[in-house]
Tab-separated table of C-alpha atoms in Angstrom:
chain	number	residue	atom	x	y	z
X	1	UNK	CA	65.914	85.146	201.059
X	2	UNK	CA	63.611	83.675	198.817
X	3	UNK	CA	60.687	85.057	200.838
X	4	UNK	CA	62.000	88.901	200.600
X	5	UNK	CA	62.525	88.446	196.702
X	6	UNK	CA	58.627	87.447	196.900
X	7	UNK	CA	57.686	90.399	199.254
X	8	UNK	CA	59.727	92.876	197.010
X	9	UNK	CA	58.221	91.432	193.808
X	10	UNK	CA	55.007	92.109	195.060
X	11	UNK	CA	55.171	95.628	196.324
X	12	UNK	CA	56.720	96.668	193.193
X	13	UNK	CA	53.481	94.277	191.060
X	14	UNK	CA	50.672	96.767	193.323
X	15	UNK	CA	52.511	99.560	192.173
X	16	UNK	CA	53.145	97.779	188.036
X	17	UNK	CA	50.293	96.569	187.686
X	18	UNK	CA	49.479	91.742	188.708
X	19	UNK	CA	52.476	90.627	187.587
X	20	UNK	CA	54.030	92.263	185.166
X	21	UNK	CA	57.039	92.623	186.746
X	22	UNK	CA	57.556	88.996	186.273
X	23	UNK	CA	55.911	88.492	183.109
X	24	UNK	CA	58.236	90.845	181.619
X	25	UNK	CA	61.232	89.018	182.841
X	26	UNK	CA	59.074	85.481	181.787
X	27	UNK	CA	57.606	86.845	178.701
X	28	UNK	CA	60.576	86.588	176.973
X	29	UNK	CA	62.277	83.475	175.921
X	30	UNK	CA	65.479	82.248	173.606
X	31	UNK	CA	65.891	79.829	170.866
X	32	UNK	CA	67.941	77.191	171.137
X	33	UNK	CA	69.130	75.915	167.877
X	34	UNK	CA	72.444	75.419	165.663
X	35	UNK	CA	73.083	79.156	164.951
X	36	UNK	CA	72.316	80.160	168.769
X	37	UNK	CA	75.215	80.602	169.619
X	38	UNK	CA	74.861	84.659	167.399
X	39	UNK	CA	72.790	85.480	169.948
X	40	UNK	CA	75.024	86.472	172.275
X	41	UNK	CA	76.438	89.168	170.656
X	42	UNK	CA	74.308	91.862	170.696
X	43	UNK	CA	73.549	91.700	174.896
X	44	UNK	CA	77.517	91.978	174.395
X	45	UNK	CA	78.008	95.139	172.524
X	46	UNK	CA	75.675	96.761	174.688
X	47	UNK	CA	78.228	95.725	178.280
X	48	UNK	CA	80.443	97.110	176.418
X	49	UNK	CA	78.646	99.783	175.610
X	50	UNK	CA	78.266	100.352	179.370
X	51	UNK	CA	81.134	99.861	180.099
X	52	UNK	CA	82.250	103.064	177.808
X	53	UNK	CA	79.823	105.373	179.356
X	54	UNK	CA	80.855	104.014	182.435
X	55	UNK	CA	84.418	104.626	181.707
X	56	UNK	CA	84.475	107.475	179.892
X	57	UNK	CA	82.254	109.710	183.051
X	58	UNK	CA	86.118	109.095	184.912
X	59	UNK	CA	87.632	110.160	182.028
X	60	UNK	CA	85.635	113.169	182.168
X	61	UNK	CA	87.447	114.094	185.663
X	62	UNK	CA	90.839	114.533	184.029
X	63	UNK	CA	90.024	115.478	179.909
X	64	UNK	CA	90.165	119.324	179.179
X	65	UNK	CA	89.370	119.826	175.359
X	66	UNK	CA	91.082	122.519	174.519
X	67	UNK	CA	93.743	122.291	172.428
X	68	UNK	CA	96.203	124.468	174.724
X	69	UNK	CA	95.652	121.259	177.239
X	70	UNK	CA	93.896	118.652	175.867
X	71	UNK	CA	97.190	116.650	174.874
X	72	UNK	CA	98.541	116.787	178.774
X	73	UNK	CA	95.824	116.518	180.299
X	74	UNK	CA	95.188	112.682	178.751
X	75	UNK	CA	99.244	112.576	179.572
X	76	UNK	CA	98.177	113.574	182.748
X	77	UNK	CA	95.627	111.096	183.215
X	78	UNK	CA	97.922	107.570	182.382
X	79	UNK	CA	101.490	109.563	184.576
X	80	UNK	CA	100.184	110.875	187.454
X	81	UNK	CA	95.981	109.537	188.353
X	82	UNK	CA	96.953	106.872	189.771
X	83	UNK	CA	94.738	103.624	187.664
X	84	UNK	CA	94.183	106.681	184.743
X	85	UNK	CA	96.863	104.357	182.015
X	86	UNK	CA	93.826	101.778	183.629
X	87	UNK	CA	90.506	103.562	182.749
X	88	UNK	CA	91.736	105.265	179.464
X	89	UNK	CA	93.205	101.667	178.245
X	90	UNK	CA	90.113	99.675	178.923
X	91	UNK	CA	88.150	102.875	177.303
X	92	UNK	CA	89.975	102.533	174.724
X	93	UNK	CA	90.094	98.433	173.715
X	94	UNK	CA	86.584	98.643	174.828
X	95	UNK	CA	85.924	100.639	172.407
X	96	UNK	CA	87.359	98.733	169.398
X	97	UNK	CA	85.622	95.383	171.000
X	98	UNK	CA	82.581	96.768	171.306
X	99	UNK	CA	82.294	97.859	167.124
X	100	UNK	CA	84.150	94.590	166.892
X	101	UNK	CA	81.280	93.015	168.517
X	102	UNK	CA	78.679	95.349	166.988
X	103	UNK	CA	80.236	94.645	162.949
X	104	UNK	CA	79.748	90.636	164.399
X	105	UNK	CA	76.109	90.975	165.656
X	106	UNK	CA	74.927	93.458	162.574
X	107	UNK	CA	76.695	90.653	159.186
X	108	UNK	CA	75.113	87.296	161.710
X	109	UNK	CA	72.021	89.163	161.831
X	110	UNK	CA	72.594	89.689	157.770
X	111	UNK	CA	72.845	85.743	157.248
X	112	UNK	CA	70.420	84.652	159.402
X	113	UNK	CA	67.834	86.424	157.601
X	114	UNK	CA	67.178	88.641	161.063
X	115	UNK	CA	65.798	91.833	159.103
X	116	UNK	CA	63.435	90.526	157.601
X	117	UNK	CA	59.723	91.317	158.616
X	118	UNK	CA	58.973	91.878	160.944
X	119	UNK	CA	62.093	93.002	162.724
X	120	UNK	CA	62.580	95.659	159.650
X	121	UNK	CA	63.097	98.618	161.549
X	122	UNK	CA	65.072	96.598	164.079
X	123	UNK	CA	67.336	96.786	161.635
X	124	UNK	CA	67.245	100.222	160.638
X	125	UNK	CA	67.839	101.570	164.167
X	126	UNK	CA	70.632	98.826	164.492
X	127	UNK	CA	72.576	100.152	161.726
X	128	UNK	CA	71.941	104.037	163.100
X	129	UNK	CA	72.541	102.527	166.196
X	130	UNK	CA	76.188	101.568	164.388
X	131	UNK	CA	76.481	104.559	162.564
X	132	UNK	CA	76.095	106.246	165.591
X	133	UNK	CA	78.590	104.373	167.445
X	134	UNK	CA	81.090	104.850	164.134
X	135	UNK	CA	81.139	108.833	165.358
X	136	UNK	CA	81.042	107.625	168.766
X	137	UNK	CA	85.222	106.656	167.718
X	138	UNK	CA	86.011	109.531	164.757
X	139	UNK	CA	84.495	112.071	167.231
X	140	UNK	CA	86.591	110.293	170.274
X	141	UNK	CA	90.224	109.655	168.205
X	142	UNK	CA	90.300	113.307	167.695
X	143	UNK	CA	90.624	114.270	171.800
X	144	UNK	CA	93.613	113.463	172.307
X	145	UNK	CA	95.412	115.599	170.134
X	146	UNK	CA	97.797	114.253	169.118
X	147	UNK	CA	98.900	113.866	165.491
X	148	UNK	CA	97.364	110.322	164.225
X	149	UNK	CA	93.925	112.230	165.191
X	150	UNK	CA	94.716	115.326	163.871
X	151	UNK	CA	94.956	114.074	160.196
X	152	UNK	CA	92.466	111.196	160.521
X	153	UNK	CA	90.835	114.334	161.706
X	154	UNK	CA	91.628	116.447	158.446
X	155	UNK	CA	91.171	113.354	155.906
X	156	UNK	CA	87.673	112.575	157.796
X	157	UNK	CA	85.948	115.985	157.446
X	158	UNK	CA	87.989	116.587	154.295
X	159	UNK	CA	85.889	113.729	152.916
X	160	UNK	CA	83.020	115.068	153.638
X	161	UNK	CA	83.452	118.539	152.372
X	162	UNK	CA	83.786	116.846	148.842
X	163	UNK	CA	79.849	116.370	148.705
X	164	UNK	CA	78.551	117.946	146.406
X	165	UNK	CA	76.061	120.782	147.402
X	166	UNK	CA	76.189	120.344	151.431
X	167	UNK	CA	79.934	119.090	151.604
X	168	UNK	CA	81.036	122.486	152.755
X	169	UNK	CA	78.629	123.800	155.396
X	170	UNK	CA	78.932	119.645	156.487
X	171	UNK	CA	83.092	120.684	156.620
X	172	UNK	CA	82.403	124.201	157.793
X	173	UNK	CA	80.275	122.638	160.740
X	174	UNK	CA	82.352	119.343	161.428
X	175	UNK	CA	84.859	121.613	161.838
X	176	UNK	CA	84.059	125.014	163.838
X	177	UNK	CA	85.241	126.855	160.876
X	178	UNK	CA	87.185	126.103	157.815
X	179	UNK	CA	90.394	124.275	158.942
X	180	UNK	CA	90.889	122.005	161.899
X	181	UNK	CA	91.707	124.012	165.029
X	182	UNK	CA	91.066	124.049	168.552
X	183	UNK	CA	87.520	124.953	167.612
X	184	UNK	CA	87.152	121.355	166.096
X	185	UNK	CA	88.132	119.395	169.346
X	186	UNK	CA	85.875	121.133	171.498
X	187	UNK	CA	82.541	120.883	169.078
X	188	UNK	CA	83.701	116.898	169.305
X	189	UNK	CA	84.043	116.949	172.412
X	190	UNK	CA	80.595	117.693	172.718
X	191	UNK	CA	79.475	115.562	170.135
X	192	UNK	CA	81.547	112.785	172.050
X	193	UNK	CA	79.901	113.310	175.510
X	194	UNK	CA	76.288	115.272	174.963
X	195	UNK	CA	75.126	114.609	171.080
X	196	UNK	CA	75.413	110.837	170.239
X	197	UNK	CA	74.976	109.927	173.872
X	198	UNK	CA	71.382	111.510	173.622
X	199	UNK	CA	71.164	109.612	170.143
X	200	UNK	CA	72.529	106.757	171.130
X	201	UNK	CA	69.990	106.619	174.089
X	202	UNK	CA	66.799	106.738	171.657
X	203	UNK	CA	67.700	104.834	169.707
X	204	UNK	CA	68.953	101.439	172.074
X	205	UNK	CA	65.883	101.892	173.822
X	206	UNK	CA	63.354	101.962	170.940
X	207	UNK	CA	66.108	98.664	169.268
X	208	UNK	CA	65.489	96.942	172.749
X	209	UNK	CA	62.405	97.958	173.239
X	210	UNK	CA	61.138	95.635	169.217
X	211	UNK	CA	63.324	93.283	170.386
X	212	UNK	CA	61.191	92.607	173.464
X	213	UNK	CA	58.077	93.297	171.628
X	214	UNK	CA	58.970	90.837	169.170
X	215	UNK	CA	60.329	88.245	170.426
X	216	UNK	CA	63.790	86.697	168.892
X	217	UNK	CA	64.258	85.339	165.268
X	218	UNK	CA	64.790	82.071	163.895
X	219	UNK	CA	66.528	81.559	161.256
X	220	UNK	CA	64.871	80.279	157.514
X	221	UNK	CA	66.415	77.699	157.662
X	222	UNK	CA	65.453	75.794	161.005
X	223	UNK	CA	61.588	77.112	161.089
X	224	UNK	CA	61.349	75.830	158.132
X	225	UNK	CA	62.889	72.454	159.533
X	226	UNK	CA	60.436	73.246	162.156
X	227	UNK	CA	57.219	73.761	160.444
X	228	UNK	CA	57.857	70.449	158.242
X	229	UNK	CA	58.450	68.810	161.490
X	230	UNK	CA	61.530	67.664	161.147
X	231	UNK	CA	63.034	69.324	164.257
X	232	UNK	CA	61.457	70.560	168.231
X	233	UNK	CA	60.858	73.993	168.399
X	234	UNK	CA	63.352	74.586	171.458
X	235	UNK	CA	63.895	77.543	173.781
X	236	UNK	CA	65.362	78.597	176.817
X	237	UNK	CA	63.947	80.820	179.263
X	238	UNK	CA	65.396	84.316	178.803
X	239	UNK	CA	64.806	85.191	182.676
X	240	UNK	CA	67.816	83.950	184.065
X	241	UNK	CA	68.608	81.041	182.534
X	242	UNK	CA	70.275	83.142	178.958
X	243	UNK	CA	71.116	86.089	180.965
X	244	UNK	CA	73.255	83.865	183.368
X	245	UNK	CA	75.087	82.510	179.821
X	246	UNK	CA	74.683	86.372	179.167
X	247	UNK	CA	76.832	87.703	182.101
X	248	UNK	CA	79.055	84.674	181.435
X	249	UNK	CA	80.668	86.262	178.338
X	250	UNK	CA	80.704	89.529	179.974
X	251	UNK	CA	82.527	88.797	183.235
X	252	UNK	CA	85.011	86.860	179.970
X	253	UNK	CA	85.155	89.893	178.525
X	254	UNK	CA	85.569	92.381	181.545
X	255	UNK	CA	88.632	89.710	182.181
X	256	UNK	CA	90.165	90.160	178.522
X	257	UNK	CA	90.210	94.072	178.866
X	258	UNK	CA	91.512	94.242	181.575
X	259	UNK	CA	94.619	91.696	179.773
X	260	UNK	CA	94.681	93.595	177.212
X	261	UNK	CA	95.070	97.217	179.076
X	262	UNK	CA	98.111	96.171	181.073
X	263	UNK	CA	100.029	94.475	178.232
X	264	UNK	CA	99.089	96.475	175.505
X	265	UNK	CA	97.988	100.560	177.073
X	266	UNK	CA	96.829	102.218	173.820
X	267	UNK	CA	99.325	104.525	172.915
X	268	UNK	CA	99.630	108.288	173.460
X	269	UNK	CA	100.821	108.868	170.528
X	270	UNK	CA	103.103	112.819	169.908
X	271	UNK	CA	101.474	116.024	170.534
X	272	UNK	CA	98.888	117.425	167.545
X	273	UNK	CA	101.206	120.135	165.652
X	274	UNK	CA	99.495	121.676	162.537
X	275	UNK	CA	102.025	123.069	161.597
X	276	UNK	CA	104.076	119.041	160.953
X	277	UNK	CA	103.774	116.995	157.668
X	278	UNK	CA	101.579	113.661	157.894
X	279	UNK	CA	103.907	111.160	159.214
X	280	UNK	CA	104.800	107.981	157.467
X	281	UNK	CA	102.346	105.196	157.332
X	282	UNK	CA	99.588	106.733	158.709
X	283	UNK	CA	96.803	104.725	158.807
X	284	UNK	CA	93.477	105.044	160.394
X	285	UNK	CA	91.482	102.964	162.896
X	286	UNK	CA	91.167	99.163	161.895
X	287	UNK	CA	87.450	99.566	161.659
X	288	UNK	CA	87.856	102.628	158.636
X	289	UNK	CA	90.369	100.609	156.929
X	290	UNK	CA	88.869	99.026	154.190
X	291	UNK	CA	87.905	103.657	152.867
X	292	UNK	CA	90.853	104.659	153.662
X	293	UNK	CA	92.954	101.884	151.534
X	294	UNK	CA	90.057	102.096	148.437
X	295	UNK	CA	90.861	106.342	148.615
X	296	UNK	CA	94.668	105.066	148.194
X	297	UNK	CA	93.881	103.501	145.289
X	298	UNK	CA	90.942	105.373	143.184
X	299	UNK	CA	92.869	107.451	140.415
X	300	UNK	CA	92.070	111.333	140.914
X	301	UNK	CA	89.753	111.326	138.133
X	302	UNK	CA	87.617	108.516	136.493
X	303	UNK	CA	85.962	110.409	133.835
X	304	UNK	CA	85.785	113.263	134.703
X	305	UNK	CA	84.959	112.696	137.961
X	306	UNK	CA	86.908	113.429	141.790
X	307	UNK	CA	87.964	109.598	142.367
X	308	UNK	CA	87.605	110.632	145.578
X	309	UNK	CA	84.158	111.673	145.002
X	310	UNK	CA	83.045	108.696	142.883
X	311	UNK	CA	85.026	106.693	146.556
X	312	UNK	CA	82.332	108.881	148.868
X	313	UNK	CA	79.176	107.757	146.200
X	314	UNK	CA	79.703	104.504	146.133
X	315	UNK	CA	79.585	104.385	150.172
X	316	UNK	CA	76.955	106.587	150.107
X	317	UNK	CA	74.791	103.682	147.998
X	318	UNK	CA	75.676	101.114	149.552
X	319	UNK	CA	75.037	102.399	153.156
X	320	UNK	CA	71.122	102.907	151.601
X	321	UNK	CA	71.213	99.917	150.371
X	322	UNK	CA	72.172	97.971	152.957
X	323	UNK	CA	69.874	100.249	155.401
X	324	UNK	CA	67.139	99.579	153.389
X	325	UNK	CA	67.843	95.697	153.128
X	326	UNK	CA	64.480	94.547	154.532
X	327	UNK	CA	62.721	96.172	152.391
X	328	UNK	CA	64.616	95.375	148.411
X	329	UNK	CA	64.941	91.141	149.813
X	330	UNK	CA	61.361	90.513	150.169
X	331	UNK	CA	61.634	86.997	148.886
X	332	UNK	CA	62.966	85.581	152.549
X	333	UNK	CA	64.021	81.885	152.579
X	334	UNK	CA	63.698	80.547	149.057
X	335	UNK	CA	64.306	81.850	145.551
X	336	UNK	CA	67.112	84.291	144.032
X	337	UNK	CA	66.868	87.488	145.677
X	338	UNK	CA	67.739	85.334	149.185
X	339	UNK	CA	70.478	84.411	147.894
X	340	UNK	CA	71.547	87.269	145.552
X	341	UNK	CA	71.256	89.184	149.089
X	342	UNK	CA	73.295	86.458	150.918
X	343	UNK	CA	76.704	86.778	148.214
X	344	UNK	CA	75.473	90.339	148.889
X	345	UNK	CA	76.500	90.155	152.554
X	346	UNK	CA	79.920	87.356	151.056
X	347	UNK	CA	80.617	90.678	147.935
X	348	UNK	CA	80.681	93.346	151.398
X	349	UNK	CA	82.161	91.393	153.885
X	350	UNK	CA	84.981	89.839	151.843
X	351	UNK	CA	85.947	93.605	150.536
X	352	UNK	CA	85.803	95.001	154.122
X	353	UNK	CA	88.607	92.363	155.233
X	354	UNK	CA	90.409	92.132	152.491
X	355	UNK	CA	90.921	96.335	151.548
X	356	UNK	CA	91.398	96.059	155.222
X	357	UNK	CA	94.680	93.650	155.588
X	358	UNK	CA	96.236	95.253	152.278
X	359	UNK	CA	96.304	98.596	154.775
X	360	UNK	CA	98.028	96.024	156.935
X	361	UNK	CA	100.176	95.207	154.855
E	1	UNK	CA	17.473	117.055	153.048
E	2	UNK	CA	20.798	116.601	152.415
E	3	UNK	CA	21.259	118.076	150.535
E	4	UNK	CA	20.240	121.628	151.949
E	5	UNK	CA	22.169	120.916	155.280
E	6	UNK	CA	25.095	119.970	152.685
E	7	UNK	CA	24.937	123.966	151.530
E	8	UNK	CA	24.458	124.510	155.352
E	9	UNK	CA	28.231	123.197	155.710
E	10	UNK	CA	29.915	124.810	152.874
E	11	UNK	CA	30.589	127.835	154.357
E	12	UNK	CA	31.298	126.430	158.013
E	13	UNK	CA	34.253	124.282	156.449
E	14	UNK	CA	35.481	127.035	153.850
E	15	UNK	CA	36.430	129.207	157.166
E	16	UNK	CA	37.417	126.604	159.416
E	17	UNK	CA	40.044	125.394	156.328
E	18	UNK	CA	40.788	129.323	156.411
E	19	UNK	CA	41.660	129.181	160.259
E	20	UNK	CA	43.661	126.159	159.357
E	21	UNK	CA	45.329	128.370	157.063
E	22	UNK	CA	46.194	130.740	159.428
E	23	UNK	CA	46.864	129.083	162.174
E	24	UNK	CA	49.665	126.097	159.897
E	25	UNK	CA	51.307	129.340	158.606
E	26	UNK	CA	51.979	131.037	162.048
E	27	UNK	CA	52.427	128.019	163.714
E	28	UNK	CA	55.331	127.276	160.529
E	29	UNK	CA	56.685	130.470	160.780
E	30	UNK	CA	57.347	130.758	164.994
E	31	UNK	CA	59.378	127.732	163.646
E	32	UNK	CA	60.966	128.788	161.932
E	33	UNK	CA	61.709	131.909	163.379
E	34	UNK	CA	63.522	128.515	166.332
E	35	UNK	CA	65.332	127.155	164.323
E	36	UNK	CA	67.020	130.115	162.243
E	37	UNK	CA	68.787	131.920	164.899
E	38	UNK	CA	70.025	128.154	165.956
E	39	UNK	CA	71.414	127.530	162.580
E	40	UNK	CA	72.508	130.557	161.943
E	41	UNK	CA	74.993	129.674	165.527
E	42	UNK	CA	75.914	125.971	165.246
E	43	UNK	CA	77.988	128.097	161.961
E	44	UNK	CA	81.093	129.940	162.859
E	45	UNK	CA	81.756	133.696	162.317
E	46	UNK	CA	84.682	133.673	158.713
E	47	UNK	CA	88.115	134.130	160.336
E	48	UNK	CA	89.059	137.439	158.950
E	49	UNK	CA	92.091	135.311	156.429
E	50	UNK	CA	96.131	136.513	157.192
E	51	UNK	CA	96.981	139.350	155.263
E	52	UNK	CA	100.334	139.114	154.771
E	53	UNK	CA	101.569	138.066	151.135
E	54	UNK	CA	104.721	136.908	151.962
E	55	UNK	CA	107.043	135.758	155.293
E	56	UNK	CA	109.862	134.515	155.837
E	57	UNK	CA	109.988	130.793	155.529
E	58	UNK	CA	113.725	130.018	156.099
E	59	UNK	CA	117.384	131.866	157.066
E	60	UNK	CA	119.684	131.117	153.881
E	61	UNK	CA	121.943	128.818	156.209
E	62	UNK	CA	118.978	126.583	157.394
E	63	UNK	CA	118.587	123.884	154.708
E	64	UNK	CA	120.919	121.836	153.257
E	65	UNK	CA	120.053	121.226	149.178
E	66	UNK	CA	118.250	118.657	148.390
E	67	UNK	CA	115.565	118.554	151.576
E	68	UNK	CA	112.528	120.771	152.976
E	69	UNK	CA	110.772	121.952	155.527
E	70	UNK	CA	107.249	123.392	156.444
E	71	UNK	CA	106.895	126.781	157.617
E	72	UNK	CA	103.387	128.988	158.613
E	73	UNK	CA	102.737	130.521	156.036
E	74	UNK	CA	99.129	132.951	156.850
E	75	UNK	CA	96.883	129.752	159.212
E	76	UNK	CA	97.684	127.272	156.666
E	77	UNK	CA	101.196	125.570	156.294
E	78	UNK	CA	103.586	126.006	152.914
E	79	UNK	CA	106.500	123.709	152.031
E	80	UNK	CA	109.840	125.109	151.254
E	81	UNK	CA	112.323	122.636	149.433
E	82	UNK	CA	115.828	122.991	148.239
E	83	UNK	CA	116.513	120.986	145.595
E	84	UNK	CA	119.034	119.714	144.766
E	85	UNK	CA	121.136	121.804	143.057
E	86	UNK	CA	120.396	124.514	145.183
E	87	UNK	CA	117.619	127.115	144.202
E	88	UNK	CA	115.098	127.505	146.046
E	89	UNK	CA	110.862	125.893	145.206
E	90	UNK	CA	107.891	126.876	148.138
E	91	UNK	CA	104.188	125.783	147.113
E	92	UNK	CA	101.516	125.435	149.926
E	93	UNK	CA	101.683	122.253	151.971
E	94	UNK	CA	98.203	121.515	151.493
E	95	UNK	CA	97.363	118.154	149.215
E	96	UNK	CA	95.081	118.662	147.342
E	97	UNK	CA	93.708	115.659	148.267
E	98	UNK	CA	92.030	115.118	151.527
E	99	UNK	CA	94.211	118.474	152.902
E	100	UNK	CA	96.770	116.409	155.077
E	101	UNK	CA	100.200	118.657	155.091
E	102	UNK	CA	102.791	117.555	152.434
E	103	UNK	CA	106.889	116.327	153.174
E	104	UNK	CA	109.884	116.497	150.134
E	105	UNK	CA	110.897	113.440	150.437
E	106	UNK	CA	114.977	113.011	149.368
E	107	UNK	CA	115.518	109.793	148.276
E	108	UNK	CA	112.732	109.984	145.596
E	109	UNK	CA	113.386	114.119	144.796
E	110	UNK	CA	109.559	114.522	144.772
E	111	UNK	CA	107.043	115.557	147.458
E	112	UNK	CA	104.928	112.824	148.850
E	113	UNK	CA	102.046	113.113	150.840
E	114	UNK	CA	102.470	110.233	153.934
E	115	UNK	CA	98.120	109.629	154.404
E	116	UNK	CA	97.085	108.167	151.088
E	117	UNK	CA	100.136	108.223	149.145
E	118	UNK	CA	100.406	110.754	146.580
E	119	UNK	CA	103.027	112.080	144.865
E	120	UNK	CA	103.979	115.588	142.970
E	121	UNK	CA	107.027	116.636	141.409
E	122	UNK	CA	108.673	119.417	141.879
E	123	UNK	CA	106.562	122.039	139.777
E	124	UNK	CA	104.001	120.511	142.200
E	125	UNK	CA	102.572	119.045	139.114
E	126	UNK	CA	100.696	116.024	140.734
E	127	UNK	CA	102.575	113.393	139.407
E	128	UNK	CA	101.546	109.781	141.163
E	129	UNK	CA	98.310	108.901	144.013
E	130	UNK	CA	94.772	110.230	144.084
E	131	UNK	CA	95.484	114.326	143.942
E	132	UNK	CA	93.609	115.302	141.404
E	133	UNK	CA	94.799	118.852	141.005
E	134	UNK	CA	99.066	120.003	141.719
E	135	UNK	CA	100.048	122.164	144.128
E	136	UNK	CA	99.874	126.381	144.239
E	137	UNK	CA	103.514	127.244	144.413
E	138	UNK	CA	104.728	130.337	145.606
E	139	UNK	CA	107.132	132.950	144.749
E	140	UNK	CA	110.899	132.809	146.834
E	141	UNK	CA	113.247	135.781	147.160
E	142	UNK	CA	116.625	135.379	149.330
E	143	UNK	CA	117.166	138.937	151.250
E	144	UNK	CA	119.966	139.347	153.076
E	145	UNK	CA	119.944	136.584	155.648
E	146	UNK	CA	116.475	135.785	154.271
E	147	UNK	CA	114.923	133.424	152.451
E	148	UNK	CA	111.544	135.007	151.941
E	149	UNK	CA	108.004	133.520	150.301
E	150	UNK	CA	105.358	135.268	148.559
E	151	UNK	CA	102.030	134.760	147.406
E	152	UNK	CA	101.786	136.428	144.253
E	153	UNK	CA	98.637	138.279	144.776
């Protein structure tokens, strides 16, 4: 076994260059300290993304992206096709867990200041990936063509439409016309299975390359303690030690997905009807709840400005600041500036949690 | 001799700059000509609006007092309300906030949007919640057995 392993490795080394494969695997080490737990969430997000790709390919075997067929094809899949309910439920659950894992990953990186020099581009590529993931969530939500999805898409695209100057163009681009129709479904299907996967693959390659190139960030507090000799610098090899721990987490996630899909199968709802009222109690997926609740609270006019426009403007500015944080927070590890950004993060997280809970009330 | 060298270089550099400008603008023009059809392709051609100015929204005995019904008016949903005193009113059912479809609330005697909790009164005026404008109102006539809704020109 180990002879075969060495011979295989040697075969690849002859082609890739001496020792490069092993070097690639051994190069990476994971620092060990009291915040090490957070290192697992990036890998967890990646694992759930792979689950999405695999189950998504399976869903494509039966799904038909037209307004007359979409709902029926999903219905057929979950009622007639063997294990169709399982595949679809895992795709929905994994999507939600992936977004949750991505948010945990993002906030842990934020609070541990892992975005600081030289990892600015890692942060930006990660934020772009998060936007792509939210795009996946928004476009995928419409595909079963049910009532909730229909109105969620109306509202979401209308918000894009209220952006000054390019809004109208954006709305028609997204909807494939003035209204949410079959043209919208076809477009969203294209975004969901072709455009966004392409973007995600590209960004993921950049993100992972940067992680590999720069190594893992050590939080400023730990770094200082090591520099001052108060703590030893400990680390563990990525391969195989950390990867094996990763795999245990992934295995547990797979078990959780199976259990969730079996115990709480994802609902299909009722077929979308363009000439029915929005049902009472309608609300978007949990990761958009804080924006949804903000829109509910904003009055029609705030000093001559449409309330919704103000909301969209506010969220856009917040997102821009968030993406640019590595360039704004320049005195990391000491001083007031960095404390301000920690406070900003606490406020953002608190705002999202409180408003989401209010929406669920 | 550096000064004479510079003088000798000058016409060549000017000539090269011209070549660069011409090549560059040709390249930009060709890229624009590649992108223009693609961008035009992305925006679908406009769909002809339904020209019908009126539609039969309901039968006379269909709606009881203090109730409402969403019906298709052209390509958009509209709302027919029969008030508690028996008169008919018709509105666009498209919420002016974010495009959801509104409904008549029998308990409130008002028009309600479930998406963000917007309320309109029976004149279509936005009275509470986020909607920024009133609902468009249509004329209603009872012609024989039919309740006919007409868009004012």
